[in-house]
PDB file of C-alpha atoms and ligand atoms in Angstrom:
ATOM      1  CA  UNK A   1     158.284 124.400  26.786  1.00  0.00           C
ATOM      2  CA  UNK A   2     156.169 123.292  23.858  1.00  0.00           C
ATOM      3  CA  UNK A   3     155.745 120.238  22.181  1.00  0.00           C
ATOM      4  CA  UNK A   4     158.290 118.812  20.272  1.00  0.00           C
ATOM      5  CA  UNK A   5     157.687 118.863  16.934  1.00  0.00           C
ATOM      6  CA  UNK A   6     158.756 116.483  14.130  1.00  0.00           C
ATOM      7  CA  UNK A   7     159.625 116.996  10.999  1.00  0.00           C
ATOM      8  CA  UNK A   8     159.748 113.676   8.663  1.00  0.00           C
ATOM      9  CA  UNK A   9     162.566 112.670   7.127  1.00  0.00           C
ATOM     10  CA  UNK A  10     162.013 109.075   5.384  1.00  0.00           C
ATOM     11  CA  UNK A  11     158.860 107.994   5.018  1.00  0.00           C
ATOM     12  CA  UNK A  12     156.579 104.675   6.057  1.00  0.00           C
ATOM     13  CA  UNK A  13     156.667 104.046   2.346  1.00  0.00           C
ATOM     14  CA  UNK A  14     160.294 104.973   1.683  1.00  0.00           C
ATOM     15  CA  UNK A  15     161.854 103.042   4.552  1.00  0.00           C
ATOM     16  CA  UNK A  16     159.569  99.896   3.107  1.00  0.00           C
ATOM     17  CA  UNK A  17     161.421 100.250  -0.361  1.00  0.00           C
ATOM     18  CA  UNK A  18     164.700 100.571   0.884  1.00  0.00           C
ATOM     19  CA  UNK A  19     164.166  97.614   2.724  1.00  0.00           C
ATOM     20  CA  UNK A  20     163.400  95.325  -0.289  1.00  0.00           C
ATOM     21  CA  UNK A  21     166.553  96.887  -1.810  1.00  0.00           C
ATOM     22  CA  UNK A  22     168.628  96.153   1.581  1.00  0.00           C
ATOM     23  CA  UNK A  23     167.474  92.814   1.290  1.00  0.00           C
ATOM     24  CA  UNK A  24     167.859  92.089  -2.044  1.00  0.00           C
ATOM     25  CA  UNK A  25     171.883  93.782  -1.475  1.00  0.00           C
ATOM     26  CA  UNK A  26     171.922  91.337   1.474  1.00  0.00           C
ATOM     27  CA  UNK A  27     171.220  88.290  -0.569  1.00  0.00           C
ATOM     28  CA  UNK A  28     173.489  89.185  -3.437  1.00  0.00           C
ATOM     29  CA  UNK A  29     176.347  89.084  -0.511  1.00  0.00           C
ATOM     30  CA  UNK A  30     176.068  85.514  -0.134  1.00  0.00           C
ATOM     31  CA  UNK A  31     173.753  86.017   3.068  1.00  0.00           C
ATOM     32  CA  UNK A  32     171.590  82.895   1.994  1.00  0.00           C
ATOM     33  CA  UNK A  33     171.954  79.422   4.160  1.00  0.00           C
ATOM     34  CA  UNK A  34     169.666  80.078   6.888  1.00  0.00           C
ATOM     35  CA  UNK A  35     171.869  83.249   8.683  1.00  0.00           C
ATOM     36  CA  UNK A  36     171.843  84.707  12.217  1.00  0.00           C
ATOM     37  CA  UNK A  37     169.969  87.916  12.624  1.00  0.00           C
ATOM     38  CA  UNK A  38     171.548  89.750  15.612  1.00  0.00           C
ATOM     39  CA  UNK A  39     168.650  92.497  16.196  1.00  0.00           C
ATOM     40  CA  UNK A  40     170.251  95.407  19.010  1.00  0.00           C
ATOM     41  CA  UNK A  41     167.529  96.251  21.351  1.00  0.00           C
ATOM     42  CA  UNK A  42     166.000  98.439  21.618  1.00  0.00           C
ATOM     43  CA  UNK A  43     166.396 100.975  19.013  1.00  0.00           C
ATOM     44  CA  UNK A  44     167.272  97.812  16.396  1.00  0.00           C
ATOM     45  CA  UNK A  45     163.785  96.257  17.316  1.00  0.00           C
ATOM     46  CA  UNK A  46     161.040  97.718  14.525  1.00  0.00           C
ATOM     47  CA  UNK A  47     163.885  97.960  11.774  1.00  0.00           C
ATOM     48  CA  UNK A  48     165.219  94.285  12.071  1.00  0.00           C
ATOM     49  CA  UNK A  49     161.305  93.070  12.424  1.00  0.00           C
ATOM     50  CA  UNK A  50     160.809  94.536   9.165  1.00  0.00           C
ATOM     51  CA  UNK A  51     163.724  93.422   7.250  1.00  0.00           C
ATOM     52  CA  UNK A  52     163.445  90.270   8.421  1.00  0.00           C
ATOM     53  CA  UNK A  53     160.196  89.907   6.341  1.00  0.00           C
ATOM     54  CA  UNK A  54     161.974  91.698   3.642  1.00  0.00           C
ATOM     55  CA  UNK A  55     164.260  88.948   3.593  1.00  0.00           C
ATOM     56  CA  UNK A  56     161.823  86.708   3.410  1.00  0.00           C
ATOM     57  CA  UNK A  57     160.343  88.082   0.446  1.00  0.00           C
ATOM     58  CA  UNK A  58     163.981  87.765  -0.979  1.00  0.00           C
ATOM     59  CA  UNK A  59     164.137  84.346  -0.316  1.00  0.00           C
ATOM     60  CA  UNK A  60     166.030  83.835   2.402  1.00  0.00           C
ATOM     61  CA  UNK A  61     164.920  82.373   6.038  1.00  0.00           C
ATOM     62  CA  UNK A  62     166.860  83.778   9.003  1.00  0.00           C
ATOM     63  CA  UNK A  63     167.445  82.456  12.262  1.00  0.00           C
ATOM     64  CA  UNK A  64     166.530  85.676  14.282  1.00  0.00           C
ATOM     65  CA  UNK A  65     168.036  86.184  18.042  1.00  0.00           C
ATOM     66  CA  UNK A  66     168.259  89.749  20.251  1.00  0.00           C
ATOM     67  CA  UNK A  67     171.657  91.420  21.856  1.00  0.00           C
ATOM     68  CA  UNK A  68     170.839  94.311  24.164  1.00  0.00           C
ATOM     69  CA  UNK A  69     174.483  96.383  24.439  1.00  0.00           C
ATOM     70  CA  UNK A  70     174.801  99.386  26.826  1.00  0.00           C
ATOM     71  CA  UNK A  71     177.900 102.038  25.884  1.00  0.00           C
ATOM     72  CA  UNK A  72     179.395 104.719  28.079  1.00  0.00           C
ATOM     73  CA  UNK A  73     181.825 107.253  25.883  1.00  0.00           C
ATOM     74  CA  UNK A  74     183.567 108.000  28.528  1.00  0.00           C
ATOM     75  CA  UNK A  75     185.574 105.090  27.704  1.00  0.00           C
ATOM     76  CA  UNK A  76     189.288 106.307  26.228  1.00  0.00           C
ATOM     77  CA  UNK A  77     189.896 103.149  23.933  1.00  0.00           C
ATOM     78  CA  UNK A  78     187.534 103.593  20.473  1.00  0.00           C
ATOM     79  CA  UNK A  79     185.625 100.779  21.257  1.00  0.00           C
ATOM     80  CA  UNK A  80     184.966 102.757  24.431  1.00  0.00           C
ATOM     81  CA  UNK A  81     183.027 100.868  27.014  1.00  0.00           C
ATOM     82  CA  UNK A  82     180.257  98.147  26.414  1.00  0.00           C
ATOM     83  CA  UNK A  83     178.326  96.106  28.549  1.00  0.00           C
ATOM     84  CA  UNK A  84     176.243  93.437  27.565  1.00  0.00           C
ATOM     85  CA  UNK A  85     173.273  93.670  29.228  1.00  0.00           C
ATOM     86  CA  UNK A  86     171.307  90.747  27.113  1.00  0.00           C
ATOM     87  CA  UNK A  87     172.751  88.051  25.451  1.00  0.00           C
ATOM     88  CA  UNK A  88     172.433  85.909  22.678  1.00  0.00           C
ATOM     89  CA  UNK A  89     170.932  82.480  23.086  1.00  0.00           C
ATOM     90  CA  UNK A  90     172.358  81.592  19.829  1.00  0.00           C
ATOM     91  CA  UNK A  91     175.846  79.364  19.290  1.00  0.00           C
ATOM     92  CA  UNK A  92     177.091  81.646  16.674  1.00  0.00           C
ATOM     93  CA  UNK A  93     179.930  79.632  15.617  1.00  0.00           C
ATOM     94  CA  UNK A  94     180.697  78.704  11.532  1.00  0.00           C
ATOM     95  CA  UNK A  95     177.519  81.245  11.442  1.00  0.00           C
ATOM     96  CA  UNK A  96     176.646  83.856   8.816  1.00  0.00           C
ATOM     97  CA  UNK A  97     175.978  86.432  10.961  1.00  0.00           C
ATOM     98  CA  UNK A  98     174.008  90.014  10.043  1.00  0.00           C
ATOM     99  CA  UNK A  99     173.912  92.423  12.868  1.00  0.00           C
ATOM    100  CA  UNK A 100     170.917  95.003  13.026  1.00  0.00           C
ATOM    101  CA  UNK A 101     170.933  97.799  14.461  1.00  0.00           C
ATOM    102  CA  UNK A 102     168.904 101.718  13.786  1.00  0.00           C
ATOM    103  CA  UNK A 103     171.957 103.729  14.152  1.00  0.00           C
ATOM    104  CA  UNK A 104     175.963 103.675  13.394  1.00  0.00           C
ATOM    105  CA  UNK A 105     177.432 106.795  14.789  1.00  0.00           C
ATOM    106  CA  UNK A 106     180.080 106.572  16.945  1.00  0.00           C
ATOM    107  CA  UNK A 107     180.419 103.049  16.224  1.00  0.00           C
ATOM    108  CA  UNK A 108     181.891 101.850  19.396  1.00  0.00           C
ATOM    109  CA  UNK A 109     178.992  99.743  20.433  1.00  0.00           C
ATOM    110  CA  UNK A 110     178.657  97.972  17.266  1.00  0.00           C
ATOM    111  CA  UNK A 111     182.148  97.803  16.458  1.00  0.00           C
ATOM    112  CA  UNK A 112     182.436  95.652  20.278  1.00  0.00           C
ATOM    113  CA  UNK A 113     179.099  93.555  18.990  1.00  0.00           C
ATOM    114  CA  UNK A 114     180.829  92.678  15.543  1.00  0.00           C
ATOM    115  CA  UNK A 115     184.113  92.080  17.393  1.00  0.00           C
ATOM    116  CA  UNK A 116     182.924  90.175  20.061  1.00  0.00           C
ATOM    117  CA  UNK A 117     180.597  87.670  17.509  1.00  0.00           C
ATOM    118  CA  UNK A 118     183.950  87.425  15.525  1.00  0.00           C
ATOM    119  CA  UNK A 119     185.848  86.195  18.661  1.00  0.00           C
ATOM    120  CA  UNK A 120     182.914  83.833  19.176  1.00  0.00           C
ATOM    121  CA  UNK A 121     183.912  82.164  16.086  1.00  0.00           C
ATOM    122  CA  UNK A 122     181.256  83.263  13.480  1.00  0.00           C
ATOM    123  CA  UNK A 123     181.896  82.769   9.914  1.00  0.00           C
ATOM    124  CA  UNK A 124     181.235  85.971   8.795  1.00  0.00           C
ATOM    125  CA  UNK A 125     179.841  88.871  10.632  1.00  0.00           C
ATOM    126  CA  UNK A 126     178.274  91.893   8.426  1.00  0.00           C
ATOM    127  CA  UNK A 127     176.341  94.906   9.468  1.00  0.00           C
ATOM    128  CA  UNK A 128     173.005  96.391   8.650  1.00  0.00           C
ATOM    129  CA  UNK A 129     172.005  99.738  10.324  1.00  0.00           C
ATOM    130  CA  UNK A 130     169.247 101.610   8.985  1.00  0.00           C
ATOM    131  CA  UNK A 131     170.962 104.911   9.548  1.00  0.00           C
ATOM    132  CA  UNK A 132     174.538 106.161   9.027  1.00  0.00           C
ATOM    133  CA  UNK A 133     175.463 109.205  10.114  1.00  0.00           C
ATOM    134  CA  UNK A 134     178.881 109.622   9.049  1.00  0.00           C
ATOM    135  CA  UNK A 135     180.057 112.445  11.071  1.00  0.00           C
ATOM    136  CA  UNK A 136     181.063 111.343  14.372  1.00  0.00           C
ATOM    137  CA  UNK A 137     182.803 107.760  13.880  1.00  0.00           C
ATOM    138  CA  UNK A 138     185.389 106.765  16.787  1.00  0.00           C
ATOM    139  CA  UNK A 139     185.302 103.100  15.807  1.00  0.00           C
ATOM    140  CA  UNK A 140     186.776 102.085  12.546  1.00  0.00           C
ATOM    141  CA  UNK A 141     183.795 100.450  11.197  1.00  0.00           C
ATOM    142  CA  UNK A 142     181.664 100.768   8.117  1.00  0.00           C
ATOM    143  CA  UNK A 143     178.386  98.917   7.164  1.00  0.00           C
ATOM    144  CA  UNK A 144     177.913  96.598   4.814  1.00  0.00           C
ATOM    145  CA  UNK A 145     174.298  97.318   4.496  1.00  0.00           C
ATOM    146  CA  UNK A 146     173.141 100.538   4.792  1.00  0.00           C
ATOM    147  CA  UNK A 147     168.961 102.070   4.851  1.00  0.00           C
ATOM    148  CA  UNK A 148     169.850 105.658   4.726  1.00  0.00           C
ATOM    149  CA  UNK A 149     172.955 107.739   5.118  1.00  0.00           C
ATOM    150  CA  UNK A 150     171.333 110.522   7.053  1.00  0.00           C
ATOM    151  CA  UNK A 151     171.925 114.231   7.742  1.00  0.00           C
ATOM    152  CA  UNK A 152     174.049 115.103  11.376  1.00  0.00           C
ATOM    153  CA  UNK A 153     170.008 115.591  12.991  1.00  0.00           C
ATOM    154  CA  UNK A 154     168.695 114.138  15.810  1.00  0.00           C
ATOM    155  CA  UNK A 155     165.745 111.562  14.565  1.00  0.00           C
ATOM    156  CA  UNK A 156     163.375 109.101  16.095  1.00  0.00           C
ATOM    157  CA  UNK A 157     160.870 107.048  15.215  1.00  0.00           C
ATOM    158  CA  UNK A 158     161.107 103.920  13.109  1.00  0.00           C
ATOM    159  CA  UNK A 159     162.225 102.279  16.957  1.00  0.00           C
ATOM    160  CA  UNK A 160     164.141 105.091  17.485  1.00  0.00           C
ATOM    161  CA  UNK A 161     163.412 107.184  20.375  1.00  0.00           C
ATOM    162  CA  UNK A 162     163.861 110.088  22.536  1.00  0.00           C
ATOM    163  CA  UNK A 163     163.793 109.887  26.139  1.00  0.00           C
ATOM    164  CA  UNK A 164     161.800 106.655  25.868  1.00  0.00           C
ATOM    165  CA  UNK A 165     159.217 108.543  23.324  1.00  0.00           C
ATOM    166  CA  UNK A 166     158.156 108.128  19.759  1.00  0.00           C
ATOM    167  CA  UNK A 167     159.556 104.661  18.941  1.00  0.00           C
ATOM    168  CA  UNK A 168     156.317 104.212  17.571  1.00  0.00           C
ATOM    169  CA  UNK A 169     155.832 106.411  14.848  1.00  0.00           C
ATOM    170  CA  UNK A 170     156.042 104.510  12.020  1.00  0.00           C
ATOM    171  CA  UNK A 171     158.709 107.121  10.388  1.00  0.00           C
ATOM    172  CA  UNK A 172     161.702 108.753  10.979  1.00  0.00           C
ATOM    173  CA  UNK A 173     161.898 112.261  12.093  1.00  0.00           C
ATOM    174  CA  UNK A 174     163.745 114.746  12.717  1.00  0.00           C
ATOM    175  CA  UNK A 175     162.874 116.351  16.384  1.00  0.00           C
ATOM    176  CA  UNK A 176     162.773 120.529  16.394  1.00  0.00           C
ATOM    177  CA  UNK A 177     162.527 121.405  20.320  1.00  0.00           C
ATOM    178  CA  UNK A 178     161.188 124.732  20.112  1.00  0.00           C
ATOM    179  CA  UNK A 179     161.477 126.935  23.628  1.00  0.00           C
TER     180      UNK A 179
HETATM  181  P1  LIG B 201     177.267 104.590  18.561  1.00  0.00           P
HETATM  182  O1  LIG B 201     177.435 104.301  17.085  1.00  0.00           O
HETATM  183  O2  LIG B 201     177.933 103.572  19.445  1.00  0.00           O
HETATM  184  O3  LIG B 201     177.628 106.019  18.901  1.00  0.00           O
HETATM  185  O4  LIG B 201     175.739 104.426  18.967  1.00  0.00           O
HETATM  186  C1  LIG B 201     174.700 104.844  18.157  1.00  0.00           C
HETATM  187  C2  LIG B 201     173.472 104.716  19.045  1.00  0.00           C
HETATM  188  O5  LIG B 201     173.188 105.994  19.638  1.00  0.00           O
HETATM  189  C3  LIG B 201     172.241 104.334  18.262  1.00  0.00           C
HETATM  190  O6  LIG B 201     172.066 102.930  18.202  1.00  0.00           O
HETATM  191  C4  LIG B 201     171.148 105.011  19.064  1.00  0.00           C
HETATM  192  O7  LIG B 201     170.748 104.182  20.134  1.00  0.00           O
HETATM  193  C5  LIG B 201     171.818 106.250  19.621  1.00  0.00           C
HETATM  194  N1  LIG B 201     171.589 107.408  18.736  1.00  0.00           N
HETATM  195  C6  LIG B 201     172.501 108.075  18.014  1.00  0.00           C
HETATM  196  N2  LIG B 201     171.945 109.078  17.311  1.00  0.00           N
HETATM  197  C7  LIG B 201     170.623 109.043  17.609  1.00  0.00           C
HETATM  198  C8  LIG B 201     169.483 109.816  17.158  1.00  0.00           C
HETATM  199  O8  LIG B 201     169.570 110.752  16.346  1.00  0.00           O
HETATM  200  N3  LIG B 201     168.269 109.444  17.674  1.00  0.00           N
HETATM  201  C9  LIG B 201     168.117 108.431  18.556  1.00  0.00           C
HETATM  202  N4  LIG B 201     169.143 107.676  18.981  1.00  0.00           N
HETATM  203  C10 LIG B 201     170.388 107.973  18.523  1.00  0.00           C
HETATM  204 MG1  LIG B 202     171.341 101.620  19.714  1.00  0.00          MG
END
């Protein structure tokens, strides 16, 4: 089999603009008293490190923490079945919270993270994914804040990855496996 190859979808440059917009959306939501940033590890990492300066450049000075969630679909409830592998160290209670994550599909892990930071007694609990992809939602969740709402493809980069490669690239891509 050959090389992968990738064919980009959103640019470096076009992912930094939408950020300033996302972040500019995320202020005029009332996201301004010092909130929580939730970043999901792993594939949350490079987006949330990136808004977060966004933010900044909007004003507005997060408290940043990390939640690593693991989700088998076997699961037969729509949340399915989570695990958290990494906590927060954060008391998120009377907190504005904004969750980060690269991808809503399914939603079952992030509708369990935005349930679970509810039941923890946050304020207010909002979403920002850099991707939707529409088609395939189990979970009856929507984002507040999304980056792109992106074509039913297989992407990486951006943090994303694919079988623990290309996380790195510095856009997103679409993968074409070619035999
Ligand atoms: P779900 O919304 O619970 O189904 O989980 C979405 C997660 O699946 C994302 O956070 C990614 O980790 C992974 N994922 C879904 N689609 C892709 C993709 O196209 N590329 C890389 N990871 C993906
Ligand atoms: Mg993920």
């Amino acid at each position: 089999m050959s090389e992968p190859i990738i064919e980009t979808l959103y640019t470096a440059e076009e992912i930094a603009v939408r950020n300033a917009a996302l972040a500019a959306e995320i202020r005029a939501a009332g996201f301004v008293e010092r909130p929580l940033v939730v970043a999901v590890l792993k594939g949350g990492f490079v987006f949330a490190a990136d808004l977060i300066r966004a933010l900044h450049g909007a004003g507005i000075a997060p408290e940043v923490d990390f939640m690593s969630l693991s989700s088998y679909r076997a699961g037969t409830t729509s949340s399915g079945t989570v695990t958290v592998l990494r906590d927060l160290e954060t008391e998120v209670a009377g907190r504005d919270v904004l969750i980060v994550d690269d991808i809503l599909e399914s939603g079952r892990t992030l509708a369990y993270a935005k349930q679970l930071l509810a039941e923890r007694g946050a304020r207010r609990v909002a979403l920002a994914v850099l991707l939707d992809k529409p088609g395939h939602r189990v979970a009856a969740i929507e984002a507040e804040f999304v980056g792109f709402t992106a074509p039913d493809l297989f992407v990486v980069g951006y943090g994303m990855d694919m079988g623990h490669s290309f996380r790195d690239l510095p856009y997103i891509g679409h993968v074409i496996v070619s035999k």
